[in-house]
XYZ file of C-alpha atoms in Angstrom:
596
model
C 0.000 0.000 0.000
C 1.355 3.398 -0.949
C 0.632 6.431 1.238
C 0.154 10.109 0.572
C -2.489 11.985 -1.339
C -3.564 10.906 -4.772
C -6.179 12.175 -7.209
C -9.738 10.970 -6.620
C -12.285 12.434 -9.023
C -15.726 13.658 -8.042
C -17.526 10.619 -9.384
C -15.700 8.441 -6.896
C -16.154 10.676 -3.856
C -19.837 11.550 -3.987
C -22.643 9.470 -2.511
C -24.919 9.516 -5.544
C -27.454 6.685 -5.201
C -27.886 3.729 -7.506
C -31.165 2.141 -8.554
C -32.208 -0.358 -5.897
C -31.674 -3.458 -8.009
C -27.924 -2.690 -8.164
C -27.281 -3.034 -4.429
C -26.091 -6.192 -2.706
C -26.432 -7.119 0.972
C -24.016 -8.558 3.478
C -25.553 -9.348 6.866
C -24.882 -11.279 10.054
C -28.341 -11.337 11.689
C -27.628 -8.405 13.997
C -27.244 -5.799 11.244
C -26.749 -5.561 7.487
C -24.757 -3.473 5.008
C -25.768 -2.525 1.482
C -22.876 -2.603 -0.987
C -23.045 -0.482 -4.124
C -21.544 -1.487 -7.485
C -18.514 0.785 -7.012
C -17.406 -0.917 -3.797
C -18.935 1.542 -1.345
C -20.877 0.611 1.775
C -24.002 2.658 1.140
C -25.840 1.758 4.350
C -24.871 0.226 7.684
C -26.458 0.751 11.078
C -24.441 -0.101 14.182
C -24.441 -1.844 16.460
C -28.027 -3.041 15.753
C -30.514 -2.931 12.891
C -32.444 -0.012 14.353
C -29.370 1.903 15.553
C -28.170 5.047 13.832
C -26.401 4.545 10.519
C -22.626 4.882 10.425
C -22.651 4.885 6.614
C -25.764 6.604 5.278
C -24.998 7.472 1.663
C -28.091 5.515 0.575
C -30.215 8.323 2.026
C -27.888 11.139 0.997
C -25.975 11.259 4.264
C -22.257 11.286 5.099
C -19.991 8.438 6.022
C -18.479 5.865 3.706
C -16.181 2.884 3.403
C -14.977 2.428 -0.172
C -12.780 -0.288 -1.635
C -12.616 -0.047 -5.424
C -10.298 0.091 -8.428
C -8.311 3.303 -8.823
C -8.983 3.060 -12.555
C -12.373 4.711 -13.033
C -12.721 3.091 -16.461
C -14.305 -0.206 -15.416
C -17.499 -2.237 -15.517
C -18.857 -3.902 -12.425
C -20.362 -7.261 -11.627
C -20.397 -9.735 -8.794
C -22.026 -12.769 -7.239
C -22.773 -14.474 -3.945
C -20.925 -17.606 -3.001
C -23.690 -20.195 -3.235
C -25.827 -20.524 -0.105
C -24.215 -17.579 1.689
C -24.254 -13.822 2.023
C -20.547 -13.752 1.204
C -20.434 -11.348 -1.708
C -17.727 -11.112 -4.359
C -17.705 -7.748 -6.132
C -15.860 -7.815 -9.437
C -14.595 -5.115 -11.785
C -13.144 -5.428 -15.271
C -10.790 -2.504 -15.769
C -8.825 -1.320 -18.783
C -5.838 -3.405 -17.658
C -7.209 -6.342 -15.719
C -9.806 -7.789 -13.344
C -10.121 -6.900 -9.658
C -12.392 -8.557 -7.079
C -13.334 -7.814 -3.498
C -14.750 -10.592 -1.352
C -16.836 -9.137 1.488
C -18.938 -10.352 4.395
C -20.038 -9.498 7.880
C -18.250 -12.011 10.071
C -20.359 -14.709 11.705
C -21.121 -15.918 14.301
C -21.915 -12.310 15.161
C -21.776 -10.367 18.392
C -24.640 -8.032 19.265
C -22.372 -5.120 20.198
C -19.646 -5.465 17.560
C -19.683 -5.286 13.770
C -16.847 -7.044 11.948
C -16.751 -6.311 8.221
C -14.357 -8.442 6.177
C -13.057 -7.347 2.788
C -10.489 -9.266 0.761
C -9.128 -7.593 -2.374
C -7.659 -9.760 -5.131
C -5.847 -9.030 -8.391
C -7.596 -11.636 -10.536
C -5.902 -10.672 -13.804
C -3.080 -8.226 -14.170
C -1.811 -5.846 -11.524
C -4.441 -4.142 -9.352
C -4.501 -0.597 -8.011
C -7.271 -0.228 -5.460
C -8.313 2.876 -3.519
C -9.521 2.733 0.073
C -11.498 5.443 1.847
C -12.954 5.257 5.357
C -15.055 7.881 7.109
C -17.260 6.528 9.913
C -20.126 8.890 10.812
C -22.292 7.503 13.640
C -25.853 8.555 14.478
C -26.860 9.124 10.856
C -23.844 11.330 10.189
C -24.058 13.476 13.311
C -20.770 12.137 14.751
C -17.547 12.300 12.759
C -14.396 10.285 13.370
C -12.278 11.650 16.216
C -8.945 10.614 17.663
C -7.896 8.871 14.455
C -4.446 7.397 15.002
C -2.270 4.520 13.895
C -1.195 1.921 16.439
C 1.269 -0.517 14.920
C -0.438 -2.194 11.987
C -3.929 -0.840 12.617
C -5.929 2.368 12.892
C -8.179 3.413 15.775
C -10.788 6.137 16.111
C -14.041 7.059 17.785
C -17.361 8.035 16.220
C -19.722 9.193 18.909
C -20.020 6.351 21.411
C -18.627 3.796 18.981
C -15.051 2.517 18.769
C -13.538 1.986 15.323
C -10.612 -0.259 14.398
C -9.283 -0.964 10.901
C -6.560 -3.501 10.175
C -4.801 -3.979 6.859
C -4.417 -0.296 5.961
C -1.265 0.496 7.892
C 0.159 2.753 5.142
C -2.969 4.836 4.704
C -2.999 8.561 5.481
C -5.534 10.976 6.867
C -6.980 13.517 4.475
C -7.821 17.142 5.251
C -11.479 16.225 5.819
C -10.608 13.549 8.390
C -11.082 10.651 5.980
C -8.604 7.782 6.056
C -7.252 7.212 2.537
C -4.919 4.699 1.008
C -4.040 2.807 -2.133
C -3.280 -0.886 -2.543
C -0.955 -2.156 -5.273
C -1.292 -5.894 -5.818
C 0.571 -8.101 -8.256
C -1.372 -10.636 -10.344
C -2.945 -13.337 -8.146
C -2.138 -11.557 -4.876
C -4.777 -10.709 -2.267
C -4.992 -8.353 0.698
C -7.306 -8.438 3.731
C -9.016 -5.527 5.451
C -10.957 -5.926 8.706
C -13.169 -3.111 9.974
C -14.565 -3.291 13.500
C -17.202 -0.970 14.942
C -18.088 -1.718 18.548
C -19.606 -0.269 21.681
C -16.549 -1.238 23.734
C -12.815 -1.013 23.193
C -11.315 -4.066 21.496
C -7.729 -5.141 22.176
C -7.523 -8.743 21.010
C -6.055 -8.977 17.496
C -8.176 -10.596 14.811
C -6.815 -12.976 12.218
C -8.520 -12.492 8.820
C -8.035 -16.105 7.808
C -9.639 -17.369 11.023
C -12.559 -14.976 10.543
C -13.122 -16.072 6.962
C -12.977 -19.753 7.877
C -15.437 -19.302 10.753
C -17.783 -17.354 8.479
C -17.651 -20.032 5.782
C -18.389 -22.769 8.375
C -21.321 -20.793 9.776
C -22.988 -20.367 6.395
C -22.435 -23.996 5.458
C -24.236 -25.044 8.629
C -27.007 -22.418 8.395
C -28.209 -23.079 4.827
C -29.422 -26.555 3.762
C -28.708 -28.074 0.375
C -32.256 -27.559 -1.047
C -31.660 -30.006 -3.904
C -35.195 -31.322 -3.308
C -36.835 -27.969 -4.091
C -38.123 -26.491 -7.340
C -35.318 -23.908 -7.577
C -32.369 -25.064 -5.431
C -29.987 -22.131 -5.899
C -32.666 -19.468 -5.412
C -33.990 -21.361 -2.410
C -30.545 -21.440 -0.846
C -30.350 -17.701 -1.506
C -33.704 -17.222 0.252
C -32.422 -19.183 3.248
C -29.283 -17.053 3.291
C -31.261 -13.805 3.231
C -33.606 -14.952 5.999
C -30.647 -16.058 8.121
C -28.926 -12.761 7.449
C -31.998 -10.854 8.649
C -32.504 -12.974 11.802
C -30.602 -12.176 14.973
C -29.422 -14.346 17.845
C -32.581 -13.517 19.832
C -34.709 -14.921 17.022
C -36.115 -11.642 15.697
C -36.113 -11.199 11.905
C -36.225 -7.668 10.540
C -38.599 -7.031 7.654
C -35.802 -5.361 5.676
C -32.373 -3.832 6.220
C -33.336 -0.284 5.264
C -35.653 2.613 5.980
C -37.473 5.203 3.868
C -36.927 3.692 0.438
C -39.942 4.747 -1.640
C -42.632 2.412 -2.884
C -43.573 5.157 -5.336
C -41.758 8.460 -5.834
C -43.007 11.375 -3.738
C -46.130 9.628 -2.436
C -45.116 9.481 1.229
C -45.317 5.673 1.264
C -41.816 5.036 2.571
C -41.349 3.452 5.968
C -38.789 2.066 8.403
C -38.669 -1.724 8.097
C -35.713 -2.380 10.402
C -38.016 -4.092 12.908
C -39.377 -7.582 13.405
C -42.969 -7.908 12.192
C -44.751 -10.838 13.824
C -46.488 -11.684 10.555
C -43.239 -11.710 8.566
C -41.597 -13.824 11.250
C -44.409 -16.352 10.914
C -44.219 -16.371 7.113
C -40.537 -17.229 7.390
C -41.074 -19.948 9.986
C -43.955 -21.532 8.073
C -41.881 -21.483 4.879
C -38.966 -23.214 6.578
C -41.336 -25.777 8.097
C -42.523 -26.649 4.576
C -38.983 -27.801 3.871
C -37.818 -29.262 7.163
C -37.132 -28.672 10.866
C -34.276 -26.243 10.261
C -32.947 -23.855 12.956
C -34.708 -20.803 11.484
C -38.035 -22.386 12.434
C -36.964 -22.761 16.058
C -35.721 -19.167 16.178
C -39.012 -17.845 14.799
C -41.005 -19.863 17.327
C -38.794 -18.669 20.168
C -39.159 -14.991 19.284
C -42.923 -15.183 18.773
C -43.394 -17.234 21.938
C -41.646 -14.585 24.016
C -43.805 -11.817 22.547
C -47.054 -13.725 23.151
C -46.150 -14.635 26.726
C -45.309 -10.991 27.427
C -48.197 -9.272 25.631
C -50.940 -11.862 25.063
C -54.005 -10.354 23.392
C -52.183 -7.004 23.226
C -49.558 -8.418 20.863
C -47.984 -5.688 18.770
C -47.578 -6.151 15.018
C -43.878 -5.189 15.191
C -41.016 -5.087 17.684
C -37.344 -4.312 17.695
C -35.235 -7.436 17.278
C -34.620 -7.454 21.022
C -38.344 -7.433 21.771
C -39.069 -3.782 22.526
C -41.759 -1.615 20.913
C -40.514 0.278 17.850
C -40.218 4.035 18.303
C -42.735 6.399 16.759
C -41.881 7.894 13.403
C -39.426 10.768 13.509
C -37.312 12.569 10.890
C -33.630 11.873 10.278
C -30.962 14.477 9.424
C -30.639 13.048 5.917
C -31.690 14.102 2.432
C -33.456 10.816 1.705
C -33.317 8.502 -1.282
C -34.647 10.243 -4.433
C -38.440 10.236 -4.280
C -38.390 9.043 -0.677
C -38.247 10.574 2.768
C -35.948 10.457 5.785
C -37.888 8.782 8.552
C -37.140 6.278 11.288
C -39.543 4.472 13.603
C -42.882 2.956 12.647
C -46.420 3.680 13.812
C -47.497 0.119 13.011
C -46.174 -0.896 16.415
C -49.338 0.574 17.960
C -51.875 -1.086 15.637
C -54.117 -4.097 16.147
C -53.623 -6.534 13.267
C -55.817 -9.584 13.737
C -54.246 -11.592 10.917
C -50.966 -11.741 12.866
C -52.695 -13.873 15.525
C -53.827 -16.310 12.848
C -50.315 -16.508 11.407
C -48.926 -17.135 14.904
C -51.268 -20.107 15.305
C -50.152 -21.455 11.934
C -46.500 -21.070 12.952
C -47.016 -22.970 16.205
C -48.900 -25.716 14.361
C -46.090 -25.980 11.789
C -43.568 -26.352 14.612
C -45.832 -28.936 16.245
C -45.792 -31.037 13.076
C -42.014 -31.247 13.413
C -42.057 -31.920 17.155
C -40.424 -28.535 17.833
C -42.955 -27.093 20.295
C -41.951 -27.005 23.947
C -44.136 -26.243 26.973
C -43.650 -22.463 26.782
C -44.630 -22.374 23.128
C -47.645 -24.620 23.709
C -48.784 -22.189 26.412
C -48.241 -19.305 23.999
C -50.357 -21.134 21.406
C -53.192 -21.489 23.923
C -52.993 -17.780 24.795
C -53.058 -16.883 21.092
C -56.193 -18.953 20.536
C -57.824 -17.232 23.506
C -56.862 -13.849 22.063
C -58.536 -14.775 18.769
C -61.667 -15.855 20.639
C -61.668 -12.508 22.430
C -60.873 -10.177 19.527
C -61.790 -11.786 16.179
C -64.901 -9.638 15.698
C -63.057 -6.337 16.244
C -62.118 -4.173 13.256
C -58.369 -4.256 12.658
C -55.691 -2.592 10.517
C -55.102 -5.761 8.522
C -52.178 -7.066 6.529
C -51.639 -3.779 4.707
C -51.832 -1.659 7.899
C -54.669 0.530 6.674
C -57.765 1.923 8.412
C -59.442 -0.342 10.949
C -62.135 -2.330 9.156
C -63.596 -5.810 9.036
C -60.935 -7.234 6.729
C -61.750 -10.641 5.260
C -58.121 -11.756 5.070
C -57.597 -11.277 8.820
C -60.484 -13.567 9.729
C -59.647 -16.274 7.210
C -56.089 -16.352 8.598
C -57.524 -17.033 12.050
C -59.742 -19.804 10.671
C -56.674 -21.539 9.215
C -54.664 -21.040 12.407
C -57.374 -22.384 14.727
C -57.876 -25.463 12.574
C -54.161 -26.121 12.316
C -53.797 -25.720 16.059
C -56.636 -28.150 16.732
C -55.188 -30.658 14.285
C -51.568 -30.654 15.414
C -51.428 -29.537 19.045
C -54.968 -29.961 20.342
C -54.131 -31.161 23.858
C -57.803 -31.446 24.886
C -58.973 -28.098 23.528
C -59.124 -29.082 19.855
C -62.899 -29.336 19.735
C -63.277 -25.816 21.130
C -60.779 -24.411 18.612
C -62.454 -26.231 15.717
C -65.849 -24.890 16.751
C -64.450 -21.380 17.025
C -62.910 -21.705 13.549
C -66.263 -22.771 12.142
C -68.034 -19.891 13.882
C -65.547 -17.315 12.568
C -65.763 -18.739 9.040
C -69.557 -18.672 9.014
C -69.722 -15.098 10.331
C -67.142 -14.027 7.751
C -68.992 -15.821 4.978
C -72.172 -13.946 5.828
C -70.468 -10.554 5.806
C -67.653 -10.945 3.282
C -68.641 -13.455 0.606
C -69.662 -11.544 -2.521
C -73.023 -12.440 -4.100
C -71.038 -13.686 -7.118
C -69.390 -16.317 -4.919
C -65.889 -14.915 -4.439
C -64.444 -13.432 -1.259
C -64.241 -9.654 -1.163
C -61.722 -7.381 0.577
C -63.828 -6.410 3.584
C -67.358 -6.408 4.864
C -67.822 -2.929 3.381
C -65.566 -3.307 0.305
C -66.553 -5.633 -2.550
C -63.248 -5.159 -4.376
C -60.663 -7.876 -5.111
C -57.791 -8.585 -2.718
C -54.795 -10.718 -3.692
C -53.824 -11.534 -0.088
C -57.003 -13.625 0.263
C -55.316 -16.300 -1.843
C -52.951 -17.299 0.974
C -55.438 -18.343 3.703
C -57.662 -19.897 1.037
C -54.708 -21.938 -0.235
C -53.852 -22.976 3.308
C -57.275 -24.416 4.040
C -59.717 -21.731 5.147
C -62.170 -23.533 2.843
C -61.965 -26.997 1.256
C -60.007 -27.160 -2.021
C -63.260 -27.970 -3.812
C -65.116 -24.949 -2.406
C -66.152 -22.770 -5.376
C -65.094 -19.612 -3.493
C -61.433 -20.609 -3.813
C -61.641 -20.974 -7.594
C -63.779 -17.861 -8.014
C -61.559 -15.693 -5.784
C -58.460 -16.863 -7.626
C -60.092 -16.045 -10.963
C -61.169 -12.612 -9.694
C -57.608 -11.789 -8.589
C -56.120 -12.951 -11.884
C -58.662 -11.006 -13.945
C -58.564 -7.739 -12.009
C -55.197 -7.594 -10.242
C -52.702 -9.356 -12.518
C -50.787 -7.663 -15.313
C -48.001 -9.058 -17.476
C -47.677 -12.056 -15.170
C -47.292 -10.048 -11.947
C -49.900 -9.560 -9.218
C -50.945 -6.327 -7.497
C -52.419 -6.115 -3.992
C -55.715 -4.346 -4.715
C -57.035 -1.542 -6.856
C -56.530 2.119 -5.996
C -59.828 3.569 -7.154
C -60.077 3.731 -10.934
C -56.320 4.042 -11.542
C -54.785 1.529 -13.966
C -52.687 -1.184 -12.388
C -49.121 0.003 -11.961
C -49.925 3.710 -11.714
C -50.495 3.944 -7.958
C -47.949 1.288 -6.974
C -45.939 -1.584 -8.342
C -46.788 -5.248 -8.441
C -46.561 -6.811 -5.004
C -44.115 -9.706 -5.168
C -45.541 -11.374 -2.066
C -48.873 -11.642 -3.897
C -47.288 -13.273 -6.931
C -46.086 -16.135 -4.775
C -49.500 -16.274 -3.077
C -51.060 -16.781 -6.519
C -48.624 -19.633 -7.111
C -49.619 -21.312 -3.832
C -53.305 -20.829 -4.637
C -52.963 -22.490 -8.033
C -50.984 -25.307 -6.408
C -53.724 -25.867 -3.814
C -56.212 -26.312 -6.655
C -53.986 -28.838 -8.395
C -53.201 -26.463 -11.282
C -49.483 -27.153 -11.330
C -48.652 -25.569 -14.688
C -50.307 -22.314 -13.644
C -48.592 -22.463 -10.249
C -45.245 -22.856 -11.978
C -45.943 -19.851 -14.232
C -46.719 -17.543 -11.285
C -43.679 -18.843 -9.414
C -41.239 -18.436 -12.283
C -42.519 -14.999 -13.314
C -42.415 -13.625 -9.778
C -38.972 -14.943 -8.944
C -37.617 -13.185 -12.030
C -38.349 -9.773 -10.437
C -35.068 -9.389 -8.580
C -31.890 -7.440 -9.143
C -28.542 -8.843 -10.313
C -27.706 -9.750 -6.714
C -30.833 -11.925 -6.450
C -32.502 -9.710 -3.820
C -36.214 -8.887 -3.811
C -37.813 -5.695 -2.622
C -41.463 -5.335 -1.655
C -42.761 -4.091 -5.005
C -41.770 -4.334 -8.644
C -42.351 -1.615 -11.217
C -43.305 -3.764 -14.186
C -43.013 -1.025 -16.834
C -39.556 0.137 -15.748
C -38.384 -3.262 -14.443
C -37.248 -1.641 -11.210
C -37.390 -2.654 -7.557
C -39.470 -0.458 -5.239
C -39.502 -0.183 -1.456
C -37.114 -1.359 1.234
C -34.450 -3.952 0.513
C -34.264 -6.887 0.824
C -37.882 -7.673 1.807
C -37.797 -10.735 4.031
C -41.345 -11.952 3.478
C -40.867 -12.127 -0.301
C -37.852 -14.399 0.156
C -39.897 -16.453 2.651
C -42.747 -17.064 0.189
C -40.254 -17.945 -2.553
C -38.795 -20.532 -0.190
C -42.241 -21.932 0.640
C -43.277 -22.198 -3.007
C -40.013 -23.845 -3.983
C -40.271 -26.347 -1.128
C -43.885 -27.255 -1.875
C -43.452 -27.436 -5.645
C -40.312 -29.514 -5.375
C -42.036 -32.582 -4.020
C -40.477 -32.506 -0.537
C -42.095 -34.212 2.418
C -43.699 -30.921 3.363
C -45.013 -30.196 -0.122
C -48.695 -30.650 0.694
C -50.269 -27.504 2.042
C -51.525 -27.829 5.627
C -55.217 -27.567 6.396
C -56.615 -30.820 4.998
C -60.381 -31.414 5.115
């Protein structure tokens, strides 16, 4: 590495955003970093998901950690090592090929981030620039006390301690940034280890040991998936879900905040929290494939929340089980077309469907013999909460105004039946009767005169989310309402092979919002439940094509522009991909639960 100043042009020093499909993710369960195509860390919150960002360029804020070719004349690419969130960024320059292998080290610590980056001269000699500027609390706290100690650099950023190894010949710039340049001969590699922690770290870290431990962890965390419909994509889904799930069991909905669903509409939210519903989707998906550790972690997190809050269960929590903060502005510009908010008001809502999903999760765990006494007690409390609150208006899956949403009640019907079937323990008859009562009351209020289910008691419109509880057994597979509801969704909410949630007034599909990728996989499961395997395969294949080069899915997909919309990556989309792939692949869990 050569020291001293060197020219860095404006294109390589600004934080101009990329389109969402171009970002990759490295994550360790406790936090995640978005990597842009030019080798910059565009977003990283530390030490936890919901902490302040230390690199916030994604939202127009300061702070960066760049490792990229000095030659600006290059094209980028990259890939994940199969079944992991170990990312290899790759650049073809005028004179050669340079790669940078990067990962957040695992097993992770809750109070310390360890970011590994290994630069390699793949072909020809490599000149690589390094720039580090840690700005904690969304850019409010710059680096202070930057100094070199032997072969490493130390600094502070607010309350956080920073340590970088592998850049011993770097120099500090006039703006406080640490800058350096690597010169590598063909085939050579160089390791950089960045630590950001709440406490001072003295023990040296060996890059090789960290890489080997990380490789072992991913090999153990992600199953082979050869028995699924799309093995590589399914392994990727497992990797994403593992990367979003912390040691306490909580899985964040996404790694980011405030990325717009539609430009300048105000629909941009903070998803760095654990939604109970999303957690259940992930656990149920894993259960469709096998009794893997992610299922146990989901059950553990949900059990703790039910035992603490019972019928007052919140829709979302921080990954350590606390209520999410209310929405508040951040000192950032925001992603183009988006805002700059943190916190989420959904933590105060009542969402009945979450209780139904919880029951389905516990039943799925029961099928695999993974339900202990605490979880069985939590299942009983959840059923009691449904009995107490099923008739109340709720905010529903889409967190809208409180109404009598059909989807919420059908989810509870499925959950009560599953609970009675798999973990009855003497109360199964009561739960089955309650399921029948809820279904009949919902049928009276929410079944359209034409025979299909409508959105709500006071809304006859179509709703794609209804396909999931119907596919899972809210009604028998031969019930005409399943076929008619599926046909209604396809006719009124599908366009170019993608499925939208519902209609926004008289606006054409795609104008108000993008296709909802979760709903595309729901359509696949619905077709599968009806035995229409070719149609199921079409929905599955079309929906799983709506990802970026890194293989990550966001919440929505702009069909016309072929762009990702919303926060990234969206955990529940990866969960439903996993479930579809497991069920369509002919595994032991391929039959949907809820038999009649």
